[in-house]
Structure formats: structure tokens, C-alpha cells
Short mmCIF file of C-alpha atoms and ligand atoms in Angstrom, two decimals:
data_model
loop_
_atom_site.label_atom_id
_atom_site.label_comp_id
_atom_site.label_asym_id
_atom_site.label_seq_id
_atom_site.Cartn_x
_atom_site.Cartn_y
_atom_site.Cartn_z
CA MET A 1 95.43 73.05 98.75
CA GLU A 2 91.84 73.69 97.31
CA VAL A 3 90.53 76.24 99.27
CA PHE A 4 93.25 78.70 99.15
CA GLY A 5 94.57 79.32 95.51
CA SER A 6 98.14 81.45 94.23
CA SER A 7 96.15 85.13 95.30
CA GLY A 8 93.66 83.17 98.46
CA VAL A 9 90.29 82.69 98.95
CA ARG A 10 88.92 84.04 95.25
CA GLY A 11 85.15 83.58 93.75
CA VAL A 12 81.32 85.18 92.64
CA ALA A 13 80.76 86.99 95.94
CA ASN A 14 77.35 85.58 97.36
CA GLU A 15 77.84 82.63 95.60
CA GLU A 16 81.67 80.83 96.20
CA LEU A 17 82.21 83.47 98.19
CA THR A 18 79.54 83.62 100.57
CA PRO A 19 79.32 85.28 104.17
CA GLU A 20 79.37 81.64 105.69
CA LEU A 21 82.63 80.71 103.43
CA ALA A 22 84.14 83.98 104.36
CA MET A 23 83.17 83.70 109.07
CA LYS A 24 85.09 79.83 108.85
CA ILE A 25 87.88 81.05 106.93
CA ALA A 26 88.13 84.10 109.64
CA MET A 27 87.08 81.46 112.29
CA ALA A 28 89.85 78.84 110.69
CA ALA A 29 92.61 81.41 110.64
CA GLY A 30 91.27 82.83 114.22
CA THR A 31 91.76 78.73 115.19
CA VAL A 32 95.25 79.17 114.18
CA TRP A 33 96.89 82.66 115.31
CA ASP A 34 95.24 81.50 118.09
CA ALA A 35 96.28 86.17 118.92
CA ASP A 36 94.18 88.39 121.25
CA SER A 37 92.75 90.49 118.20
CA VAL A 38 93.51 90.52 114.74
CA ALA A 39 92.58 93.20 112.39
CA VAL A 40 90.20 93.13 109.44
CA ALA A 41 90.40 94.94 106.47
CA ARG A 42 88.97 95.56 102.74
CA ASP A 43 88.62 97.53 99.43
CA THR A 44 85.87 99.52 97.76
CA ARG A 45 83.36 96.61 96.64
CA THR A 46 79.82 96.07 97.31
CA THR A 47 80.37 92.88 98.79
CA GLY A 48 82.75 93.61 101.22
CA ARG A 49 80.69 95.04 103.97
CA MET A 50 78.92 91.71 104.01
CA LEU A 51 81.40 89.70 104.01
CA THR A 52 83.97 91.31 106.56
CA ASP A 53 81.73 91.54 109.02
CA ALA A 54 81.00 87.84 107.94
CA ALA A 55 85.01 87.53 109.07
CA ALA A 56 84.77 89.10 112.04
CA ALA A 57 81.81 87.08 113.27
CA GLY A 58 83.98 84.57 112.59
CA LEU A 59 86.69 85.77 114.91
CA ALA A 60 84.58 86.98 117.60
CA ALA A 61 83.36 83.03 117.88
CA VAL A 62 87.09 82.16 117.88
CA GLY A 63 88.28 84.44 120.97
CA ALA A 64 90.05 86.57 118.70
CA SER A 65 89.49 90.64 119.22
CA VAL A 66 88.62 92.68 116.20
CA ASP A 67 90.77 95.95 115.10
CA ARG A 68 88.09 97.00 112.35
CA LEU A 69 89.87 98.92 109.23
CA GLY A 70 87.47 99.93 107.63
CA VAL A 71 88.48 100.71 102.76
CA VAL A 72 91.94 100.24 103.56
CA PRO A 73 94.79 99.48 100.50
CA THR A 74 96.20 96.09 100.77
CA PRO A 75 99.00 97.35 101.85
CA GLY A 76 98.28 99.77 104.24
CA ALA A 77 96.56 96.96 106.03
CA GLN A 78 99.83 94.71 106.44
CA ALA A 79 101.06 98.54 107.87
CA HIS A 80 98.77 98.38 110.24
CA ALA A 81 99.15 94.90 111.04
CA GLU A 82 103.57 94.61 110.53
CA ARG A 83 102.55 98.17 113.34
CA GLU A 84 100.14 96.86 115.72
CA GLY A 85 101.20 93.11 115.63
CA ILE A 86 98.78 91.76 114.44
CA PRO A 87 97.41 88.77 111.98
CA LEU A 88 94.90 90.27 109.01
CA VAL A 89 92.22 89.73 107.06
CA THR A 90 91.90 91.28 103.94
CA VAL A 91 88.38 90.93 101.98
CA THR A 92 89.66 92.11 98.39
CA ALA A 93 89.48 90.21 94.60
CA SER A 94 92.38 92.72 94.00
CA HIS A 95 92.00 92.67 90.21
CA ASN A 96 88.80 91.07 89.29
CA PRO A 97 85.85 92.08 88.42
CA PRO A 98 83.02 93.99 90.16
CA GLU A 99 81.15 90.83 90.57
CA TYR A 100 84.00 89.49 92.43
CA ASN A 101 85.25 89.24 95.66
CA GLY A 102 88.23 87.66 97.94
CA ILE A 103 89.93 86.41 100.87
CA LYS A 104 94.64 87.35 102.37
CA LEU A 105 95.57 86.47 105.31
CA ALA A 106 98.95 87.56 106.04
CA GLY A 107 100.23 87.25 110.21
CA ALA A 108 101.76 89.54 112.70
CA ASP A 109 104.14 90.17 109.95
CA GLY A 110 102.23 92.26 108.03
CA VAL A 111 103.80 89.88 105.04
CA GLU A 112 100.48 87.83 103.83
CA LEU A 113 100.59 83.30 104.94
CA SER A 114 103.53 81.07 103.23
CA VAL A 115 101.95 77.83 101.15
CA ALA A 116 102.59 76.28 104.75
CA ALA A 117 100.47 78.71 107.32
CA LEU A 118 98.18 78.92 104.28
CA GLU A 119 97.97 74.47 104.05
CA ARG A 120 97.62 75.07 108.37
CA VAL A 121 94.59 77.61 108.01
CA GLU A 122 92.29 74.99 105.00
CA SER A 123 93.25 72.49 106.89
CA VAL A 124 91.22 73.21 110.48
CA LEU A 125 88.72 75.35 107.65
CA LEU A 126 87.77 71.67 105.72
CA ASN A 127 88.15 69.45 109.34
CA GLY A 128 85.84 72.38 111.05
CA GLU A 129 88.01 71.77 113.92
CA PHE A 130 87.55 75.30 114.83
CA ASP A 131 88.76 76.60 118.18
CA ARG A 132 85.19 78.48 119.91
CA ALA A 133 85.48 80.57 122.90
CA PRO A 134 83.30 80.46 126.18
CA TRP A 135 81.06 83.48 125.98
CA ASP A 136 82.78 85.93 128.43
CA HIS A 137 85.58 84.96 126.16
CA VAL A 138 84.55 86.25 123.01
CA GLY A 139 86.58 89.17 120.29
CA ASP A 140 85.84 92.33 120.98
CA GLU A 141 85.62 95.04 118.11
CA ARG A 142 87.61 98.76 118.35
CA ARG A 143 86.88 101.07 114.96
CA VAL A 144 90.84 102.23 113.50
CA ASP A 145 90.02 105.34 112.08
CA ASP A 146 93.87 106.39 111.19
CA ALA A 147 95.25 103.11 109.10
CA ARG A 148 95.00 105.17 105.89
CA ARG A 149 96.54 108.12 107.39
CA GLU A 150 99.62 106.67 108.73
CA TYR A 151 100.28 104.52 105.33
CA VAL A 152 100.44 107.10 104.10
CA ARG A 153 102.88 108.78 106.64
CA GLY A 154 104.36 106.21 106.04
CA VAL A 155 105.25 105.75 102.65
CA VAL A 156 105.67 109.45 102.43
CA ALA A 157 108.18 108.66 105.67
CA ALA A 158 110.96 105.77 103.17
CA VAL A 159 110.80 107.29 100.42
CA ASP A 160 113.62 110.46 98.65
CA ARG A 161 110.20 113.10 98.64
CA ASP A 162 113.34 115.84 98.67
CA ARG A 163 114.03 114.80 95.03
CA ILE A 164 110.61 113.79 94.23
CA ALA A 165 108.73 116.94 95.22
CA ASP A 166 111.39 120.09 93.35
CA ALA A 167 111.24 117.95 90.60
CA GLY A 168 107.66 119.66 90.02
CA LEU A 169 105.92 117.03 88.58
CA THR A 170 102.29 116.31 87.84
CA VAL A 171 100.89 112.93 88.39
CA ALA A 172 97.41 111.39 86.18
CA LEU A 173 95.77 109.10 88.35
CA ASP A 174 93.62 106.55 87.58
CA PRO A 175 92.83 105.19 91.17
CA GLY A 176 89.62 102.76 89.13
CA HIS A 177 87.14 103.91 92.53
CA GLY A 178 89.29 101.26 94.22
CA ALA A 179 90.88 102.04 97.93
CA GLY A 180 94.10 103.89 96.25
CA SER A 181 91.23 106.78 95.30
CA LEU A 182 91.24 107.56 99.09
CA THR A 183 95.40 107.37 100.21
CA SER A 184 96.52 108.00 96.66
CA PRO A 185 95.41 111.19 96.11
CA GLU A 186 96.87 112.33 98.80
CA LEU A 187 100.23 110.50 98.45
CA PHE A 188 100.66 111.82 95.69
CA ARG A 189 100.03 115.58 96.67
CA ARG A 190 102.52 115.03 99.64
CA LEU A 191 105.10 114.48 97.61
CA GLY A 192 105.30 118.34 96.09
CA CYS A 193 103.56 116.08 93.01
CA ARG A 194 100.06 118.46 91.47
CA VAL A 195 97.44 115.10 91.30
CA LEU A 196 94.79 114.57 88.65
CA ALA A 197 92.15 112.11 89.22
CA VAL A 198 89.77 110.09 86.83
CA ASN A 199 87.97 107.12 88.95
CA ALA A 200 88.38 108.69 91.34
CA GLN A 201 85.63 108.74 94.32
CA PRO A 202 85.64 104.76 95.70
CA ASP A 203 83.02 102.68 94.20
CA GLY A 204 82.15 99.60 94.18
CA ARG A 205 80.27 99.29 90.88
CA PHE A 206 83.38 100.40 89.50
CA PRO A 207 81.89 102.52 86.65
CA GLY A 208 84.53 103.79 84.61
CA ARG A 209 86.48 101.17 84.88
CA ASP A 210 87.41 97.64 85.56
CA PRO A 211 89.29 97.19 88.44
CA GLU A 212 91.93 95.42 86.68
CA PRO A 213 94.78 98.04 85.36
CA VAL A 214 95.26 96.88 81.61
CA PRO A 215 95.28 99.07 78.73
CA GLU A 216 92.07 98.06 77.36
CA ASN A 217 90.56 99.77 80.81
CA LEU A 218 92.58 103.01 80.57
CA ALA A 219 92.15 104.78 78.28
CA ASP A 220 91.06 107.93 79.86
CA LEU A 221 93.79 108.19 81.56
CA GLY A 222 95.75 108.16 78.04
CA ARG A 223 93.97 110.69 77.62
CA LEU A 224 94.02 112.32 80.76
CA VAL A 225 98.29 112.41 79.97
CA ARG A 226 98.12 114.01 77.29
CA SER A 227 95.42 116.35 77.99
CA THR A 228 96.88 117.50 81.22
CA ASP A 229 100.84 117.40 79.87
CA ALA A 230 100.94 114.86 83.30
CA ASP A 231 104.58 113.10 83.96
CA LEU A 232 103.55 110.48 84.62
CA GLY A 233 99.64 108.63 84.95
CA ILE A 234 99.55 106.27 87.35
CA ALA A 235 96.69 102.90 87.92
CA HIS A 236 96.20 100.68 90.50
CA ASP A 237 93.62 97.42 90.92
CA GLY A 238 91.20 97.25 93.14
CA ASP A 239 93.24 97.29 96.29
CA ALA A 240 95.69 99.43 95.61
CA ASP A 241 98.51 97.03 96.66
CA ARG A 242 99.49 97.12 92.50
CA ALA A 243 100.84 100.72 89.90
CA ILE A 244 100.80 100.43 86.46
CA PHE A 245 102.69 103.91 84.50
CA TYR A 246 102.08 105.75 81.83
CA ASP A 247 104.77 107.95 80.35
CA GLU A 248 104.86 111.50 79.94
CA THR A 249 103.00 111.15 75.95
CA GLY A 250 100.76 108.42 76.79
CA GLU A 251 101.99 105.68 75.93
CA TYR A 252 101.59 103.12 78.54
CA ILE A 253 104.54 101.78 80.26
CA GLU A 254 104.57 97.32 80.60
CA GLY A 255 104.40 96.22 83.61
CA ASP A 256 107.59 93.72 82.37
CA ALA A 257 109.90 97.10 81.73
CA THR A 258 108.39 99.45 85.42
CA LEU A 259 109.72 96.05 87.16
CA ALA A 260 112.71 96.08 84.86
CA ALA A 261 113.80 99.68 84.77
CA LEU A 262 112.91 99.09 88.09
CA ALA A 263 115.21 96.06 89.32
CA ALA A 264 118.28 98.36 87.14
CA ALA A 265 118.03 101.17 89.63
CA GLU A 266 118.07 98.55 92.06
CA LEU A 267 120.08 95.39 91.77
CA ASP A 268 123.70 94.95 92.60
CA GLU A 269 126.22 92.63 92.34
CA GLY A 270 125.61 89.18 93.66
CA ASP A 271 121.62 90.03 94.60
CA VAL A 272 118.76 87.54 94.48
CA THR A 273 115.91 88.70 92.21
CA VAL A 274 112.58 86.69 92.34
CA SER A 275 109.83 87.08 89.64
CA ALA A 276 107.08 84.00 88.14
CA VAL A 277 107.37 81.58 85.32
CA ASN A 278 105.72 84.85 82.83
CA VAL A 279 108.79 86.72 83.06
CA SER A 280 109.48 89.00 80.97
CA GLN A 281 113.68 88.97 78.87
CA ARG A 282 113.82 92.24 80.24
CA LEU A 283 113.89 91.53 83.75
CA VAL A 284 116.02 88.20 82.38
CA ASP A 285 118.70 90.21 81.27
CA VAL A 286 118.64 93.10 83.87
CA ALA A 287 119.38 91.25 86.61
CA ASP A 288 122.60 88.99 83.56
CA GLU A 289 123.69 93.10 83.27
CA ALA A 290 123.85 93.52 87.52
CA GLY A 291 125.74 90.12 88.21
CA ALA A 292 122.12 89.44 89.89
CA ARG A 293 121.06 85.71 90.39
CA LEU A 294 117.19 85.69 89.63
CA GLU A 295 114.74 82.75 90.03
CA LEU A 296 111.50 81.58 89.01
CA THR A 297 108.62 80.44 91.08
CA PRO A 298 104.47 79.78 90.33
CA ILE A 299 102.19 82.41 89.50
CA GLY A 300 100.49 84.25 92.07
CA SER A 301 102.64 86.73 94.19
CA THR A 302 102.65 83.86 97.40
CA ARG A 303 104.37 82.10 95.86
CA ILE A 304 106.99 84.58 95.32
CA VAL A 305 106.28 86.15 98.98
CA SER A 306 107.56 82.61 100.64
CA ARG A 307 110.62 82.38 97.62
CA VAL A 308 112.20 85.58 99.45
CA GLN A 309 111.57 84.61 102.95
CA GLU A 310 113.63 81.36 101.95
CA LEU A 311 116.02 82.84 100.07
CA ARG A 312 116.75 85.99 103.21
CA SER A 313 116.20 83.47 105.80
CA ALA A 314 119.58 82.00 104.16
CA GLY A 315 120.84 84.97 103.95
CA GLU A 316 121.18 86.31 100.42
CA SER A 317 120.47 89.94 99.67
CA VAL A 318 116.07 90.28 97.71
CA PRO A 319 116.82 93.88 97.26
CA ILE A 320 113.86 93.99 94.71
CA ALA A 321 110.80 90.97 93.05
CA GLY A 322 107.71 91.04 91.60
CA GLU A 323 105.67 90.17 88.67
CA GLY A 324 104.63 92.06 85.29
CA ASN A 325 101.52 92.95 85.72
CA GLY A 326 102.73 95.72 89.26
CA GLY A 327 103.30 94.39 92.01
CA VAL A 328 105.72 94.98 92.91
CA PHE A 329 107.98 93.69 96.01
CA PHE A 330 110.38 95.53 97.33
CA PRO A 331 111.51 93.36 100.76
CA ASN A 332 113.81 96.36 102.33
CA TYR A 333 110.41 98.28 103.26
CA ARG A 334 107.90 95.51 103.31
CA LEU A 335 107.96 92.12 102.06
CA ALA A 336 104.62 93.22 100.54
CA ARG A 337 103.18 94.21 97.10
CA ASP A 338 102.21 98.29 97.82
CA GLY A 339 101.07 100.33 94.45
CA GLY A 340 101.94 103.98 96.50
CA TYR A 341 105.19 102.81 97.66
CA VAL A 342 106.73 100.95 94.17
CA ALA A 343 104.87 104.17 92.39
CA ALA A 344 106.64 107.02 95.08
CA ARG A 345 109.74 104.34 93.74
CA PHE A 346 109.39 105.46 90.13
CA LEU A 347 108.67 108.96 90.21
CA GLY A 348 112.26 109.17 92.51
CA LEU A 349 113.06 107.51 88.82
CA VAL A 350 111.24 110.22 87.67
CA ALA A 351 112.29 113.38 88.61
CA ASP A 352 116.21 113.05 87.05
CA ARG A 353 114.36 111.73 83.04
CA PRO A 354 111.74 111.44 81.60
CA ALA A 355 109.62 108.34 82.44
CA SER A 356 109.80 107.22 78.08
CA GLU A 357 113.78 107.85 78.94
CA VAL A 358 113.21 105.63 82.40
CA VAL A 359 111.97 102.51 81.03
CA ARG A 360 113.93 103.21 77.04
CA PRO A 361 117.07 101.33 77.80
CA VAL A 362 114.49 97.32 79.26
CA GLN A 363 112.29 98.32 75.34
CA GLY A 364 112.58 97.04 72.03
CA TYR A 365 110.24 92.94 73.61
CA HIS A 366 106.91 92.48 71.65
CA ASN A 367 104.00 91.23 74.45
CA VAL A 368 100.85 89.33 73.47
CA ARG A 369 98.25 87.79 76.55
CA MET A 370 95.46 86.10 75.54
CA ASN A 371 92.46 84.77 77.88
CA LEU A 372 90.18 81.85 76.54
CA GLY A 373 87.74 80.70 78.58
CA TYR A 374 86.62 77.74 79.08
CA ASP A 375 82.90 75.74 80.34
CA SER A 376 84.34 72.47 81.89
CA GLU A 377 86.51 70.85 83.41
CA ASP A 378 86.77 68.83 80.57
CA ASP A 379 88.27 71.20 78.38
CA ARG A 380 90.12 72.94 80.55
CA GLU A 381 92.12 69.20 80.89
CA ALA A 382 91.82 69.20 77.03
CA MET A 383 93.50 72.37 76.54
CA LEU A 384 95.44 71.62 78.42
CA ALA A 385 96.66 68.80 76.62
CA ALA A 386 96.53 70.34 73.56
CA ALA A 387 99.74 72.82 74.93
CA ALA A 388 101.21 69.68 76.16
CA THR A 389 101.90 68.32 72.41
CA LEU A 390 102.22 71.60 71.23
CA ALA A 391 104.88 72.23 73.83
CA GLU A 392 106.14 68.25 72.81
CA GLU A 393 106.59 68.90 69.23
CA ALA A 394 108.26 72.17 69.41
CA ASP A 395 112.05 73.08 68.81
CA ALA A 396 111.22 75.15 72.96
CA ASP A 397 112.94 73.98 76.00
CA LEU A 398 110.05 73.35 78.22
CA ASP A 399 110.27 74.57 81.19
CA THR A 400 106.86 73.56 83.65
CA THR A 401 106.72 75.40 87.27
CA ASP A 402 102.95 76.31 86.41
CA GLY A 403 101.94 76.06 83.35
CA TYR A 404 103.74 75.61 80.51
CA ARG A 405 106.96 77.81 78.89
CA LEU A 406 107.91 77.33 75.53
CA ASP A 407 111.73 79.21 75.17
CA TYR A 408 112.29 79.75 71.34
CA GLY A 409 116.06 81.45 72.92
CA ASP A 410 114.80 84.19 71.36
CA ALA A 411 110.98 84.31 71.94
CA TRP A 412 108.79 82.68 75.12
CA VAL A 413 105.65 81.46 74.85
CA LEU A 414 103.34 80.61 77.93
CA ALA A 415 100.24 78.96 78.53
CA ARG A 416 98.80 77.97 82.44
CA PRO A 417 95.57 77.75 83.68
CA SER A 418 94.55 81.55 85.63
CA GLY A 419 93.69 81.38 89.97
CA THR A 420 90.83 83.11 90.05
CA GLU A 421 88.79 82.92 86.94
CA PRO A 422 88.11 79.50 84.66
CA LEU A 423 90.71 81.55 81.83
CA VAL A 424 93.18 78.81 80.33
CA ARG A 425 95.71 82.17 79.88
CA ILE A 426 98.43 83.02 77.06
CA TYR A 427 101.66 84.72 77.57
CA ALA A 428 104.64 85.40 73.94
CA GLU A 429 107.39 87.76 74.38
CA ALA A 430 109.37 88.18 71.59
CA THR A 431 111.64 91.34 69.79
CA SER A 432 109.59 91.65 67.31
CA GLU A 433 105.45 91.93 66.98
CA ASP A 434 104.96 89.04 64.41
CA ARG A 435 106.79 87.12 66.56
CA ALA A 436 105.47 87.06 69.64
CA GLU A 437 101.68 86.89 68.05
CA THR A 438 102.94 84.01 66.03
CA LEU A 439 103.12 82.14 69.12
CA ALA A 440 100.68 83.04 70.88
CA GLY A 441 98.61 82.47 68.26
CA ARG A 442 99.56 79.13 67.63
CA MET A 443 99.01 78.17 71.34
CA ARG A 444 95.47 79.50 71.26
CA ASP A 445 95.51 77.50 68.45
CA ALA A 446 95.76 74.04 68.84
CA MET A 447 93.93 74.46 72.65
CA LEU A 448 90.47 75.92 70.37
CA ASP A 449 90.54 73.02 68.28
CA ALA A 450 91.32 70.62 71.56
CA GLY A 451 88.14 72.42 73.42
CA GLY A 452 88.12 75.98 74.36
MG1 MG B 1 95.73 94.06 94.06
#
């Protein structure tokens, strides 16, 4: 796909992702959907209103009436789509820096579009075969004010609220000025938690921190946990479909450890779980232990969703899936990543024992991540060729589902170009930090020599 990458369309707003492109994507999607109504939502970015206005105009032009949801977490917009049985256009760049924006599409079941459906939309977009409505059939619009409220209500109703409330937990929250600023404080209060928050004003300039919930951006949250004696620190990305946690001592919990701990509580024998090629050994071990099968896809939630749908239609039980970046699916609840719901499920575990103990059984691994920028396609190609050469020469099993994953038995390293930014990402995991650093460093040095 040329236009839709691993996470929908992403780019610097008004340079790569222009209002013209947003309008055409909406026209193409509206043409494929042929629906009476389509919902439009956004996160807090400064360019969100401009792009949702363009998308709404494009939908009206192909005859779809528009539900304007305003600022709402992506999972809340997906919940609205499912409730109303209408497709969805969400304007968000998720965890990308403030100058970025993006577009995600979901069907009338609230599930993001499959790769095959995106290819149909892309084909209409590239051919310009829009189904323009005559003047008396263009779409209308209505403002929907309760999408956020309904989202919170839905999450509270879907978890064991009393068990969480009875534990009397204190939550330190960092929604990072994103869409979760408008829902998560209320969500955790309604689950009976005491809530203390930083960066909880919706602000598309993201003055307190960048939207990506990685440790470099979350020092304030760690301090808040320690200074308030909170039981759990919770951080979201810009559209709050992900949740990342800090334990009760103020220590960052790797997203891979969270996923593995949630999976350990969820997986039964004969179940299947789905993750991406940068999967942690933690989830491999948990799936083994439970007698469940683990399937790997290329990186990106679209790929995981498509695979989960295939497995479920083949009659398989897939109670949990996801990636180590805080994006976890509980497909029996909704086939959508949901930062609020995942945090509520994790609070259900923390109600029994401290967060550090919840993840203790899946600790003992060290992860290293590096990003290498490149200036041109030639540099990118040279870097990937260097990774291929290293893979051939290394004493490791090679998996090329997405990038180059070198599996050494006790450790692994993956080099893979980002789908959303001009970066090649390196991931390594080992039972010692030295070994993870060495493997990642060897990959980095090979690629830097080549052109990074
Ligand atoms: Mg996101």
C-alpha cells in the first residue's frame, strides 16, 4: 500500500498530510463504505480541527451524513461506531510528535479496516473514482456530545469495578495532553480510585511532554508516583489507545512485561495469542506455560487485527493480543486497542497485589531500543542491506516477516524501518543488559557504516 502504512496515514500536518489529502481519503472511504452516516473524531492536535473539517466535507460530498464526535480517545470513537453501526474516520497521529497528524479508518463494527479493505479505499483514492452525490443528496452533520461519556460508561461496565474500588487504590495519571485527558481522570475515579494527574490539560502543543509514552518522556510520572505513594502510574499516548505503567516504587514497567502479565492471567490451554515480530521472550514463555499458541505478524496494529479476525472466524479463541508498546487487544471485549480498558484490567490485577509483584514473574529480561535516522531512500536501502549482510553472517535464525529478526536462542535483535517516520528501529532483548546492548550496538554500527 502506497498511502496507508502500518498505522493508517501519517505525516507532518499541512506538508505531507494536507487538508486536500484528508478530504480525498474521506471521499474514497465514503465511496467504498456507501454508508448513510459516518463518524468523525480527533485527538487534541492543533491541526485536528482543520483535518476533521476537511474529512467531514469529503464525506458530505459523497453523500454521507457526519457524526462529529470532537476530541475523543480512538477506542471511544470506535465504541461509538460499533454502537451506532456506522464507519469511522479518526484524525490522530497517535504517539508521533506534535507536528504530525494522521488518519485511521474503522468499519461499522468499530474495528479498524483490514489490509484488504484499506487496499480498496486506496485504489479509489488513487484512481479518483469518487461517488459524488448530487446537490440534493450531499451529507448533513450532527454534533455528538456524549461519545466520551459513553466510552467511560462502557469501560466501567465491562470490568470488575467493585474489586478495583474495594482495593482503595491511588492512581498517578499522565495522559500527556492527549485525548485521554478528557476521559481517563473520570474513568479511574469511577472505578473508585483516587486520581492524581500531570499533563492532564488537553493541549495540541503538548507542552509537558511529547505524546509517545516512553521513559524519556515520563520522568514527571515516575516522580508523581513516588511523591504521592501511588499504587500505579498510568500514561497514555496522544489518542489513548495505549497504556504504559509505573509500579508502586516509581519504576517504569516495560510494555512487554505488562502484556505478558495480562496474558498470563488471560490465556488458557488451546487459546491463540497474536503479537508482532518484535515480540518479547516474556510472551513466548507465558504462552508456552499456558499451553497457548503464539502467532507473529509484521509490526503494526492493522496486521494484528487482520490476523485475529482470521483466527476468530476459523473458530479459534483469541482472548488477548497486542504489542509491547502498551497497545493490547482483548478481542472478546472489543477488537480495538484501548488504553483506558487495558489500564482498568491491569488495576484488576493490582487490586490483588502490588504492581511490582504482578510483573515479577515476567521480569529478568533486558530490552534495548535504538532509532537511526536517515536522510534519503538510498541511505535507508544501504542500511537495510547492511542488516541483511549481518543477518547472513550471524549465528542466528533469521525471520524476515518484517525487517530482519535474528534469533540467537537466548536473545534476539530486530532491525526494521519505521512505517511512520524516517527511522530504522533496532530492538534487542536478552537476559543480560550487556548482551542486549552488544547485539543492538553491533546492528547499529553495521548500519551506520553503511549510510545512517
Ligand atoms: Mg495511539
